[in-house]
mmCIF file of C-alpha atoms in Angstrom:
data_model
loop_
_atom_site.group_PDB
_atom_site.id
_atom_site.type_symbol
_atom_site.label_atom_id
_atom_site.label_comp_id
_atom_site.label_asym_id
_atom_site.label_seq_id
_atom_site.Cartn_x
_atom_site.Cartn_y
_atom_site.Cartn_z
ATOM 1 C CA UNK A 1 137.441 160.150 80.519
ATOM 2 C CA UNK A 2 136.020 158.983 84.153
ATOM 3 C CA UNK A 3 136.664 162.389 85.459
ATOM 4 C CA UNK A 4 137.983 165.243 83.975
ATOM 5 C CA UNK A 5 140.306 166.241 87.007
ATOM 6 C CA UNK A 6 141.636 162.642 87.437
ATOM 7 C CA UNK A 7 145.123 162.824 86.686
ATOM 8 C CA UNK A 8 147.848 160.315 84.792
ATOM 9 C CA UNK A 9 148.216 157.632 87.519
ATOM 10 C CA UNK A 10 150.266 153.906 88.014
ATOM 11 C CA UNK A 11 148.500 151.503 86.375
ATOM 12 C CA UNK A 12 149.457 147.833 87.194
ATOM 13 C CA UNK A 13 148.853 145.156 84.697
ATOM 14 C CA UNK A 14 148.975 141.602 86.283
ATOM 15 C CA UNK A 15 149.482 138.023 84.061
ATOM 16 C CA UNK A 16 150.820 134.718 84.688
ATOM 17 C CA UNK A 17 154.190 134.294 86.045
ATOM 18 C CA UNK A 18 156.630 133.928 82.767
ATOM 19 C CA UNK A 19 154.441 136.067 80.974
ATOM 20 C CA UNK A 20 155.696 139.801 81.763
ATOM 21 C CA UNK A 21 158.020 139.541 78.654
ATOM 22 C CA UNK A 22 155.391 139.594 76.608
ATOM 23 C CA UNK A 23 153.309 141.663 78.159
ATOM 24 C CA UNK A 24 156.067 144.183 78.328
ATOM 25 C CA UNK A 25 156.254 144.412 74.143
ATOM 26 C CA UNK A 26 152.155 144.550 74.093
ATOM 27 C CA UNK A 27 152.146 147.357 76.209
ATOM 28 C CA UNK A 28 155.088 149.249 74.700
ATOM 29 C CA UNK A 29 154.139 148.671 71.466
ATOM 30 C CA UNK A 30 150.592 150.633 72.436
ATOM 31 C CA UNK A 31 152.639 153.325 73.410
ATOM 32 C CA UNK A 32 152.827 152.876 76.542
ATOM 33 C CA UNK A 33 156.392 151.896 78.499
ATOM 34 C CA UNK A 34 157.025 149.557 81.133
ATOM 35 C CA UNK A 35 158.226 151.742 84.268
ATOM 36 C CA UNK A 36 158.850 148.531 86.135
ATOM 37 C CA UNK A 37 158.368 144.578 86.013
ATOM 38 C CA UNK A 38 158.033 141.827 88.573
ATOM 39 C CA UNK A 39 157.247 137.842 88.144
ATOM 40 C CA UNK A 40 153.507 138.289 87.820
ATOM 41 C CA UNK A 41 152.992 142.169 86.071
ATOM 42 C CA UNK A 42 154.346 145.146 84.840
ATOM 43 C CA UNK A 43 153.846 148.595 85.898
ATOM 44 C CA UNK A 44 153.209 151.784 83.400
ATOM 45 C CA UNK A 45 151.927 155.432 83.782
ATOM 46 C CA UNK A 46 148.630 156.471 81.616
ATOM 47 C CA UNK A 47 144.943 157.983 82.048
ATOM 48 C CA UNK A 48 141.819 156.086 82.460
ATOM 49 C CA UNK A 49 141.548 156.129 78.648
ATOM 50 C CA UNK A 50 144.656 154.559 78.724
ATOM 51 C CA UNK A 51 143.700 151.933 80.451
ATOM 52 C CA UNK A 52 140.321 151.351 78.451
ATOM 53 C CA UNK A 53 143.020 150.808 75.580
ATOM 54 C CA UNK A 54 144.387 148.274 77.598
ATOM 55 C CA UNK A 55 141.429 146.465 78.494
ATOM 56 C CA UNK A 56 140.364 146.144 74.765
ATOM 57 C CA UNK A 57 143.695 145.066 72.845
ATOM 58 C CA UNK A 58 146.035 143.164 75.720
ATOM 59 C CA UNK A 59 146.371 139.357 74.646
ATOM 60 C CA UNK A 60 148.423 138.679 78.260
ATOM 61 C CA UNK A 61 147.596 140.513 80.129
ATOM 62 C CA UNK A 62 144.695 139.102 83.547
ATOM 63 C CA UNK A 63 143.971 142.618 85.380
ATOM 64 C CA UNK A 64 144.358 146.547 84.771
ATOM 65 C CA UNK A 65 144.600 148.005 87.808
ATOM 66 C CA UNK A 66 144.860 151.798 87.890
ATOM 67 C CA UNK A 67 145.649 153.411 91.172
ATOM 68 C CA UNK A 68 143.473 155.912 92.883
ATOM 69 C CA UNK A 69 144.943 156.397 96.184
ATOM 70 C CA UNK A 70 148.036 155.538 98.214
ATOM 71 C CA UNK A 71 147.507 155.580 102.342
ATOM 72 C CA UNK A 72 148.720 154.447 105.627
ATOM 73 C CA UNK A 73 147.208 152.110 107.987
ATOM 74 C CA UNK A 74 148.496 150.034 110.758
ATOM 75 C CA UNK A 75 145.130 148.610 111.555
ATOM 76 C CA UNK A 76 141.899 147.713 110.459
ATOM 77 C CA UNK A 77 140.395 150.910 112.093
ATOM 78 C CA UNK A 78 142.845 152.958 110.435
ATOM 79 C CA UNK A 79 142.152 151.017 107.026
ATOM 80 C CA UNK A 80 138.593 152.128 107.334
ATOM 81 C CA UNK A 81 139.445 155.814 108.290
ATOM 82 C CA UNK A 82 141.598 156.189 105.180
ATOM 83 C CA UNK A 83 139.468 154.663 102.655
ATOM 84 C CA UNK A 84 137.000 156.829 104.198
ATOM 85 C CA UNK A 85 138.633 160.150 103.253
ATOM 86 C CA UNK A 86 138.358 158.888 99.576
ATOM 87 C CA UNK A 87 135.617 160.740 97.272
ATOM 88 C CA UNK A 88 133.741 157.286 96.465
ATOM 89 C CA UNK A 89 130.819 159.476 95.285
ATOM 90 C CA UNK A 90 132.997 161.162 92.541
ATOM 91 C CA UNK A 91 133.533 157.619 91.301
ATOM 92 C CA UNK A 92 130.677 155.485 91.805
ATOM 93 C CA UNK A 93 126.790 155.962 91.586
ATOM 94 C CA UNK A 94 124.731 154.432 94.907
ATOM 95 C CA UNK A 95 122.718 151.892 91.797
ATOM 96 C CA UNK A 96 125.937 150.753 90.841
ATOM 97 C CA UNK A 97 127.138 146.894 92.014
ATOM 98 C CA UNK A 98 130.619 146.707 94.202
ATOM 99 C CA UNK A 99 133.121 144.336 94.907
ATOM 100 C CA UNK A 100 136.376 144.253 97.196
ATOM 101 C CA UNK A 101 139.351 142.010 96.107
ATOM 102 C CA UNK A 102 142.495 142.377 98.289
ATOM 103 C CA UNK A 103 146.321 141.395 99.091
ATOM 104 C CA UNK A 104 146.606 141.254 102.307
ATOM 105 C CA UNK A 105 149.892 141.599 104.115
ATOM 106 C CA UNK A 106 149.523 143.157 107.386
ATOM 107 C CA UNK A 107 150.678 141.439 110.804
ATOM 108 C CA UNK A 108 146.891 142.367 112.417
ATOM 109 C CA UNK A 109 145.172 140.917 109.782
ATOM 110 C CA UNK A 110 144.859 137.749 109.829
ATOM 111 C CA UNK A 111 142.157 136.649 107.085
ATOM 112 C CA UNK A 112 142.418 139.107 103.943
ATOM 113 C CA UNK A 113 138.432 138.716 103.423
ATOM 114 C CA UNK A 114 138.226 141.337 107.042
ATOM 115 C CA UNK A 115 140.076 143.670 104.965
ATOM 116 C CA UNK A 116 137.655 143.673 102.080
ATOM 117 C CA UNK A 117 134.760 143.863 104.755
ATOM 118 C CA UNK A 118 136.659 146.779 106.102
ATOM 119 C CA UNK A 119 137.119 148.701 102.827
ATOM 120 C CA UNK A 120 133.581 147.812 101.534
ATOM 121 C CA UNK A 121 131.988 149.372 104.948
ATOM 122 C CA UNK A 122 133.723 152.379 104.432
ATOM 123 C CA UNK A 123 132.919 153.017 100.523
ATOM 124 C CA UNK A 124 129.509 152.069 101.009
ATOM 125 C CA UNK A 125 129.067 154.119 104.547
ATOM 126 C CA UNK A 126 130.783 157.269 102.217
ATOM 127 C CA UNK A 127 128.516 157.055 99.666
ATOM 128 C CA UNK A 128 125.200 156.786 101.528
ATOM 129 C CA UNK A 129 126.268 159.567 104.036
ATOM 130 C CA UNK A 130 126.883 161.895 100.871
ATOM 131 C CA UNK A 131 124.211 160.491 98.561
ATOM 132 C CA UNK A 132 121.827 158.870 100.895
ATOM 133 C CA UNK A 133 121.905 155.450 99.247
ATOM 134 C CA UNK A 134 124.231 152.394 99.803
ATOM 135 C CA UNK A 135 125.109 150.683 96.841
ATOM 136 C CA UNK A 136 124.754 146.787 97.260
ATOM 137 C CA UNK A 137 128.162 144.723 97.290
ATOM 138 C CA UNK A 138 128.930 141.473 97.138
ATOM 139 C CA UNK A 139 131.937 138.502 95.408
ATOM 140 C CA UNK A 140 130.651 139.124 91.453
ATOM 141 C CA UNK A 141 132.698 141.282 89.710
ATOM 142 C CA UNK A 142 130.141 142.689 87.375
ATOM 143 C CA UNK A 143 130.079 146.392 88.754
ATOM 144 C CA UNK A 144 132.619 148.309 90.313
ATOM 145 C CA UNK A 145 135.756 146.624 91.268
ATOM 146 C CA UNK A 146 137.876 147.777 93.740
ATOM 147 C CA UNK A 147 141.022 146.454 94.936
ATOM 148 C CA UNK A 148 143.215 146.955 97.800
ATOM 149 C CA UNK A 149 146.894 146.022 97.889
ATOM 150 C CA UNK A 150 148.135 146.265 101.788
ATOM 151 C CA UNK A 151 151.594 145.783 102.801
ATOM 152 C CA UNK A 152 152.913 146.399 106.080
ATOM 153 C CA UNK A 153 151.367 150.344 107.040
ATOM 154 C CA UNK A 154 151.114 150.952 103.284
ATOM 155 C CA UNK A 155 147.942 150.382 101.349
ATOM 156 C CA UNK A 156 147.196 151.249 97.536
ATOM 157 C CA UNK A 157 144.083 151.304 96.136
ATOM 158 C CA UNK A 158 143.321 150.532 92.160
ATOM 159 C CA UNK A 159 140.178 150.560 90.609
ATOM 160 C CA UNK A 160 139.764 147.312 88.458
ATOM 161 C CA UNK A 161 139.022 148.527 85.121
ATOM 162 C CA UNK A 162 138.984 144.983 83.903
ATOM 163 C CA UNK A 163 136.455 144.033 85.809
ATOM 164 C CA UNK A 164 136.453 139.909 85.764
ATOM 165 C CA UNK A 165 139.869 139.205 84.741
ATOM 166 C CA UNK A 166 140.821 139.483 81.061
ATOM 167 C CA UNK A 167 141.147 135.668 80.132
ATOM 168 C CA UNK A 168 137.205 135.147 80.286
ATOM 169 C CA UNK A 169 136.809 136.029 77.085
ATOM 170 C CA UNK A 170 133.732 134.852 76.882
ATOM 171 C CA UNK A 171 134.148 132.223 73.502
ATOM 172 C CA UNK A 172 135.158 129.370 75.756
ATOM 173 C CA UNK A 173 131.760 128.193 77.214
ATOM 174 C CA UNK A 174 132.469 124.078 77.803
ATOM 175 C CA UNK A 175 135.894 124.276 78.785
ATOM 176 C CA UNK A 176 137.208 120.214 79.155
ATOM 177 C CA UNK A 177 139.419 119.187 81.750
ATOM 178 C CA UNK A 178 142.687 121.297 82.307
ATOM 179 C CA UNK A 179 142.047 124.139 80.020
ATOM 180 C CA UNK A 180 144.692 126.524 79.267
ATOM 181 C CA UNK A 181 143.151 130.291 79.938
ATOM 182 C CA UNK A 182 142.891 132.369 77.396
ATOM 183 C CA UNK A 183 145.392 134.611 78.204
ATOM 184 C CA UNK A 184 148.200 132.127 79.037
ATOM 185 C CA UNK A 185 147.951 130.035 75.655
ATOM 186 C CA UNK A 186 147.955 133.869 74.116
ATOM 187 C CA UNK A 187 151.310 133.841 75.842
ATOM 188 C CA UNK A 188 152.608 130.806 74.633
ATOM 189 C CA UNK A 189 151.797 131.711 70.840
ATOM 190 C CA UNK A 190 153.571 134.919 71.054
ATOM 191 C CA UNK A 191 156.855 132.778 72.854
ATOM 192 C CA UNK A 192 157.086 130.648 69.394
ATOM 193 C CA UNK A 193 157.554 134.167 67.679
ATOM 194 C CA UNK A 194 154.476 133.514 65.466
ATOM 195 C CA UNK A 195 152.688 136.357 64.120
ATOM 196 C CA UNK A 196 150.378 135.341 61.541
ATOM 197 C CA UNK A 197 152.607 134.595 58.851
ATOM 198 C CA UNK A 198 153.310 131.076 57.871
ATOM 199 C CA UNK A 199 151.260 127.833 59.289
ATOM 200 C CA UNK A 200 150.220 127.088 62.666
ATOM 201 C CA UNK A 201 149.929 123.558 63.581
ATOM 202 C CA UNK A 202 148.264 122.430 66.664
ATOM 203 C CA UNK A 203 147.508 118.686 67.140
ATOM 204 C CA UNK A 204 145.910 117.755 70.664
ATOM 205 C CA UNK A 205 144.159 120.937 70.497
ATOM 206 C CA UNK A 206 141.655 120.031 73.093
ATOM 207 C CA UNK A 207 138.794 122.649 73.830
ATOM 208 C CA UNK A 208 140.963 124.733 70.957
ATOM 209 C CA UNK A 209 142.657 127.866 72.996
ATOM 210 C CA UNK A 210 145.921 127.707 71.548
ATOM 211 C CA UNK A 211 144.320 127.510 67.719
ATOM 212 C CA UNK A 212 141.847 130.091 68.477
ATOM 213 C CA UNK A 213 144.197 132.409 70.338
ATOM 214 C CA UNK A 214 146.736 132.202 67.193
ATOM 215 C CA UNK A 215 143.313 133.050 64.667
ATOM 216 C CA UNK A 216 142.762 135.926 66.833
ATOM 217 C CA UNK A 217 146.479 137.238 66.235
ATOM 218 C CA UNK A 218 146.814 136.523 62.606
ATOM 219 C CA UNK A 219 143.282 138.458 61.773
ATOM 220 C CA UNK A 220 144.246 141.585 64.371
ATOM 221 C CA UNK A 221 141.281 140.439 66.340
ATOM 222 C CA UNK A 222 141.475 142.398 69.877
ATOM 223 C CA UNK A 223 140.459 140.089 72.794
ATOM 224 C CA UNK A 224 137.841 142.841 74.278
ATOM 225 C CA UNK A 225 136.044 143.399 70.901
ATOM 226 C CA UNK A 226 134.755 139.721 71.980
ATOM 227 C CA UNK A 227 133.603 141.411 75.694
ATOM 228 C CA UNK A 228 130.569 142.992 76.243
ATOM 229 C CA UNK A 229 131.185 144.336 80.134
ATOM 230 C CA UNK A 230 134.336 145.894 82.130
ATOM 231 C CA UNK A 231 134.862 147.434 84.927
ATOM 232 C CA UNK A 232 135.566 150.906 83.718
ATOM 233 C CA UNK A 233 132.168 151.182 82.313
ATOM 234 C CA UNK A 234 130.692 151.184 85.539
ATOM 235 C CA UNK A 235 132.383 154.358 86.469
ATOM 236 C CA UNK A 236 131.054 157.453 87.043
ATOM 237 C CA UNK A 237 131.828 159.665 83.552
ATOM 238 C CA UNK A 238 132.389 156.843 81.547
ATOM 239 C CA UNK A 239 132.937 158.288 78.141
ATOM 240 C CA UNK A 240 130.980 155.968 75.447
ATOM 241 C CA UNK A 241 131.593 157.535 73.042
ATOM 242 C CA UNK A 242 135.321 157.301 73.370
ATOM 243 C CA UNK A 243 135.058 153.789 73.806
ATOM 244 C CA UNK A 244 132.919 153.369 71.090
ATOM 245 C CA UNK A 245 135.627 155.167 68.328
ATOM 246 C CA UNK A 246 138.187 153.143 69.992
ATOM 247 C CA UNK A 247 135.766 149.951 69.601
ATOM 248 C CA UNK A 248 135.060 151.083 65.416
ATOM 249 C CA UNK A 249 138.749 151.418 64.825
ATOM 250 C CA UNK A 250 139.825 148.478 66.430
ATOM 251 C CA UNK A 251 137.235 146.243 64.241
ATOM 252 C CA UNK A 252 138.278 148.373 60.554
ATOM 253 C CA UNK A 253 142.051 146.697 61.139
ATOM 254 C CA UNK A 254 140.095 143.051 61.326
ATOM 255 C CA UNK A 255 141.732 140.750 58.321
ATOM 256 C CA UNK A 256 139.676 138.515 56.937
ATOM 257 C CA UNK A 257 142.952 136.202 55.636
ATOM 258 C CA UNK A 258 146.265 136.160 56.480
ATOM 259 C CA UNK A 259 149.473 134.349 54.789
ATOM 260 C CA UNK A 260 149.107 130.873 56.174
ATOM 261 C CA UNK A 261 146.991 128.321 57.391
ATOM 262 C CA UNK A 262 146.102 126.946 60.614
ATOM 263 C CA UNK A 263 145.317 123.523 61.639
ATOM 264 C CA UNK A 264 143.973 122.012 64.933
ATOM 265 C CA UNK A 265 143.459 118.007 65.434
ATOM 266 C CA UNK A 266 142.592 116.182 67.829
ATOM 267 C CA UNK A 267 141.874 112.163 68.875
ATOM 268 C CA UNK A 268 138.504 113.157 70.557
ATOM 269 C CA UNK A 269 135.476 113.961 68.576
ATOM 270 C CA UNK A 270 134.027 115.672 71.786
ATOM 271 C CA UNK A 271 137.199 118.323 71.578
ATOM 272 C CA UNK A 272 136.531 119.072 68.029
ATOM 273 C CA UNK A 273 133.195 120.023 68.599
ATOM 274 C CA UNK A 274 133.931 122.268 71.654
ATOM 275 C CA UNK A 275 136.882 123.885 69.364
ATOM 276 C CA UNK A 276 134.390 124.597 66.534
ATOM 277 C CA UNK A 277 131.551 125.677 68.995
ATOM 278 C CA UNK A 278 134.547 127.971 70.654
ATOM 279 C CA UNK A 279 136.064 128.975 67.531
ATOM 280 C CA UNK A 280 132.623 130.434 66.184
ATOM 281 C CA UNK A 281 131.829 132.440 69.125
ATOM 282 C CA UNK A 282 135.349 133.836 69.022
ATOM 283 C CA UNK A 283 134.455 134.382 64.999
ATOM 284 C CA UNK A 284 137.536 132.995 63.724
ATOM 285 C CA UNK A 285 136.086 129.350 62.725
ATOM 286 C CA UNK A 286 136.623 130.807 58.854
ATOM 287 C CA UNK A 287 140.321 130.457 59.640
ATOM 288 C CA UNK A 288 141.021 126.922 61.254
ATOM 289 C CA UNK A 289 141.115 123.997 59.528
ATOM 290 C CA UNK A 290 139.711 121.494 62.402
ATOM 291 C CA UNK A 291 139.864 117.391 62.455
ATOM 292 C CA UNK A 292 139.241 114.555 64.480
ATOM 293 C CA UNK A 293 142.484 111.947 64.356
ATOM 294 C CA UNK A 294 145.338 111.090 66.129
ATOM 295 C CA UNK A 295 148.510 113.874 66.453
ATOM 296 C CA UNK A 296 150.615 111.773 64.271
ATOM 297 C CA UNK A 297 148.328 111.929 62.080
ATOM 298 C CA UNK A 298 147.634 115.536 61.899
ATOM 299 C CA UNK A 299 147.902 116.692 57.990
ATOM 300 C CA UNK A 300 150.964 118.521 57.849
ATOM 301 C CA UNK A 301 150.919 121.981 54.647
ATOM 302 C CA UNK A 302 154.371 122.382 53.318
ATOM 303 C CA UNK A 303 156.234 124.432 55.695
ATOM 304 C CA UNK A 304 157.541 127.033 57.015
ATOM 305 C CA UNK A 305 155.388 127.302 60.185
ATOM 306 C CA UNK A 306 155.213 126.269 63.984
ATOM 307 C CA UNK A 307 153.901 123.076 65.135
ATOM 308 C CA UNK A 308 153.199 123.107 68.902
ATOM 309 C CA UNK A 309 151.339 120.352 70.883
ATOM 310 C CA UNK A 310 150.137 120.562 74.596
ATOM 311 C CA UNK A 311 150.066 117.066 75.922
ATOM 312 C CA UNK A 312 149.283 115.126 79.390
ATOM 313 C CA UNK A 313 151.981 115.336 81.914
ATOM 314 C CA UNK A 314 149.983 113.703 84.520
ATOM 315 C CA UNK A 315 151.674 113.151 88.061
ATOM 316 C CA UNK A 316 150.275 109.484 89.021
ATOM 317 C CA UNK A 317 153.016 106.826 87.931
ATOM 318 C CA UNK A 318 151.309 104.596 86.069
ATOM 319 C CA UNK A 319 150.266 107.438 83.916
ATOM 320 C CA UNK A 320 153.808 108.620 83.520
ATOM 321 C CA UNK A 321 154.587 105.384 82.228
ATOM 322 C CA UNK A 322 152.025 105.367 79.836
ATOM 323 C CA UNK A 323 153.185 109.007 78.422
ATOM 324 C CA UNK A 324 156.918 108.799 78.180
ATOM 325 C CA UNK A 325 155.790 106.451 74.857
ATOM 326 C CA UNK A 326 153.900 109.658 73.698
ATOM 327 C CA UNK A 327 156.496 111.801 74.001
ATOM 328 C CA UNK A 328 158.518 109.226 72.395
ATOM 329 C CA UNK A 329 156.111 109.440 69.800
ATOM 330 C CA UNK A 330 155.708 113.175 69.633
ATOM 331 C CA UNK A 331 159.826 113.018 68.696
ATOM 332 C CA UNK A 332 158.863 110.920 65.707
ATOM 333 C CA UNK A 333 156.098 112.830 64.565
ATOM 334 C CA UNK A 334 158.453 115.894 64.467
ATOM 335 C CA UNK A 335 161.480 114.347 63.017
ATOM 336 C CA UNK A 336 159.779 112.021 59.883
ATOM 337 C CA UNK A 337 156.362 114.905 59.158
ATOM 338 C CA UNK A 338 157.309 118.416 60.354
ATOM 339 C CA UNK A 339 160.608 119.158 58.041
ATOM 340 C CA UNK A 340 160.426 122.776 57.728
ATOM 341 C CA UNK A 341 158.491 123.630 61.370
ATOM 342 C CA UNK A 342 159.825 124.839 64.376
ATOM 343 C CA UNK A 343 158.810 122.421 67.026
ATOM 344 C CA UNK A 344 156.960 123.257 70.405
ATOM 345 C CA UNK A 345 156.177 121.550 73.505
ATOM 346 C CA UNK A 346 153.991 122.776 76.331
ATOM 347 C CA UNK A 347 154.492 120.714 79.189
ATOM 348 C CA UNK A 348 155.032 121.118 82.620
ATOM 349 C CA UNK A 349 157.057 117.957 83.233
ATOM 350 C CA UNK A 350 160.724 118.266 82.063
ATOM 351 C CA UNK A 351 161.157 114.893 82.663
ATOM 352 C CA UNK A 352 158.749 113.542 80.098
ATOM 353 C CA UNK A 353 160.037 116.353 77.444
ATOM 354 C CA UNK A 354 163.278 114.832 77.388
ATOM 355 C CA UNK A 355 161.771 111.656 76.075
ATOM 356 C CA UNK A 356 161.176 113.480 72.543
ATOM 357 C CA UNK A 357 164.638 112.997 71.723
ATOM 358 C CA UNK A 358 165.678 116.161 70.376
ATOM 359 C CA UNK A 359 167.745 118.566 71.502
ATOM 360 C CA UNK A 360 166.038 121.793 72.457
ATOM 361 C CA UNK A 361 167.472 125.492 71.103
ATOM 362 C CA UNK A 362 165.323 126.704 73.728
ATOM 363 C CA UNK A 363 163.445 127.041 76.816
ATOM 364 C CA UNK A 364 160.306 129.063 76.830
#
């Protein structure tokens, strides 16, 4: 563990809002309960190993965030003289890299980037007057990540064990226009109730996020075994060697099949070669069938299985004109080719989804 007398602690887990549903049933089903939920994250109690577990198998989840210290400070000044107090050289070496992220709600502060300045200063001031040495600092978060949540005279203080947030998983290196992240189209797999039995259909796949994200569920693929860097590892007493057993029995549950197949299509030849190129570095191109053609054209295994599509919803009007006969034609494709499927549409114009023509069972 990071230190031996570092105790169980809150750990918040942020995501998309929508998403805390699902993140709930990942964590919970990693043993670990959901002690309270709001429209972006859900809360839960564990160690620093704990939260290493999180880092490597959560699918929704953007940020752990596992508190270290809970304070008071009606000013800047104050700020500074609190985080201050804090044993930074228990938890950080002076060769280590450090970044500040913040929320910042405090009536005498009135740009949150003062408060990071303000928390930096005193870690950094800390650790050279105990050590000698100031670490350097800066926006990447390659190092150390610490981050302050300050509202009204109350401020917590988390270290980032994630690091950079959770969707970079580091497969999707020419991303096209619009991509979904990683941890979002996760999401949206585990809302059709998928789970790596059956067929999973994705025409307009684009850069290939959805498809990939669905290969990565089907073969128990955990998103960190694709990382190489976090922010825990950067702690003082990081224990490697836990990681590392944690690391070997997350890759001896890897399928190399599962009960299905999946398909991704799409109408540009430049998409299909970013999905391949993505799918490979994610090490699940083995698993999806990919093609260059129009949806409606998308070859269609006898069912059961989800079909989901993630077209344009694009706000100018002469564009919306042009798309309501797509989603007209999206309708089609589902009612004469995909008897057997459960139909999905990601969109974020209601409007246009109406112009399918079929009565949804649900909203997601």
């Amino acid at each position: 563990m990071i230190r031996p007398s570092l105790p169980k602690s809150r750990i918040v887990i942020t995501c998309a809002k929508g998403v805390p549903p699902f993140l709930k049933e990942e964590t919970s089903s990693l043993g670990l309960p959901v002690r309270a939920e709001t429209v972006a994250g859900v809360e839960v109690e564990g160690t620093m190993e704990d939260a290493m577990k999180l880092n490597l198998f959560l699918r929704t989840g953007q940020r752990v965030l596992f508190l270290l210290r809970e304070l008071e400070a009606r000013n800047a000044d104050e700020l500074y003289a609190g985080i201050s107090r804090i044993e930074w050289e228990d938890y950080m070496s002076p060769e280590e890299y450090l970044c500040v992220t913040s929320a910042v709600d405090n009536p005498t502060i009135r740009d949150f980037r003062f408060a990071n300045l303000k928390c930096k200063d005193a870690i950094v001031d800390r650790i050279k007057k105990k050590v000698g040495r100031r670490p350097d600092s800066g926006p990447e978060r390659t190092g150390v990540v610490v981050d302050l949540y300050w509202k009204g005279n109350l401020c917590s203080v988390y270290l980032d064990t994630s690091g950079e947030p959770l969707y970079r998983r580091g497969y999707r290196k020419n991303p096209l226009q619009a991509p979904m992240q990683e941890t979002l189209a996760a999401a949206v797999v585990q809302a059709t109730g998928w789970k790596g039995e059956g067929n999973f259909i994705n025409p307009m796949c684009g850069s290939g996020t959805l498809a990939i994200e669905a290969a990565l569920m089907a073969a128990e693929i955990p998103p960190g075994l694709l990382r190489k860097n976090f922010g825990f590892m950067h702690l003082k007493g990081f224990n490697r060697a836990s990681w590392n057993r944690m690391l070997q029995k997350a890759r001896a549950r890897v399928k190399r099949s599962f009960p299905g197949r999946l398909v991704a299509t799409d109408i540009e030849p430049k998409a299909i070669c970013t999905a391949r190129q993505h799918a490979s570095a994610a090490g699940v191109d083995r698993l999806i069938q990919f093609s260059v053609g129009d949806y409606a054209a998308t070859p269609i295994p006898e069912g059961p299985g989800v079909v989901i599509l993630n077209p344009e919803y694009g706000e100018r009007m002469g564009q919306i004109e042009l798309l309501k006969a797509v989603y007209r034609g999206i309708g089609d494709f589902f009612k004469k080719k995909c008897q057997g499927y459960t139909g999905y549409i990601f969109t974020g114009n209601l409007d246009l989804a109406k112009r399918v023509g079929l009565k949804p069972k649900r909203r997601i």
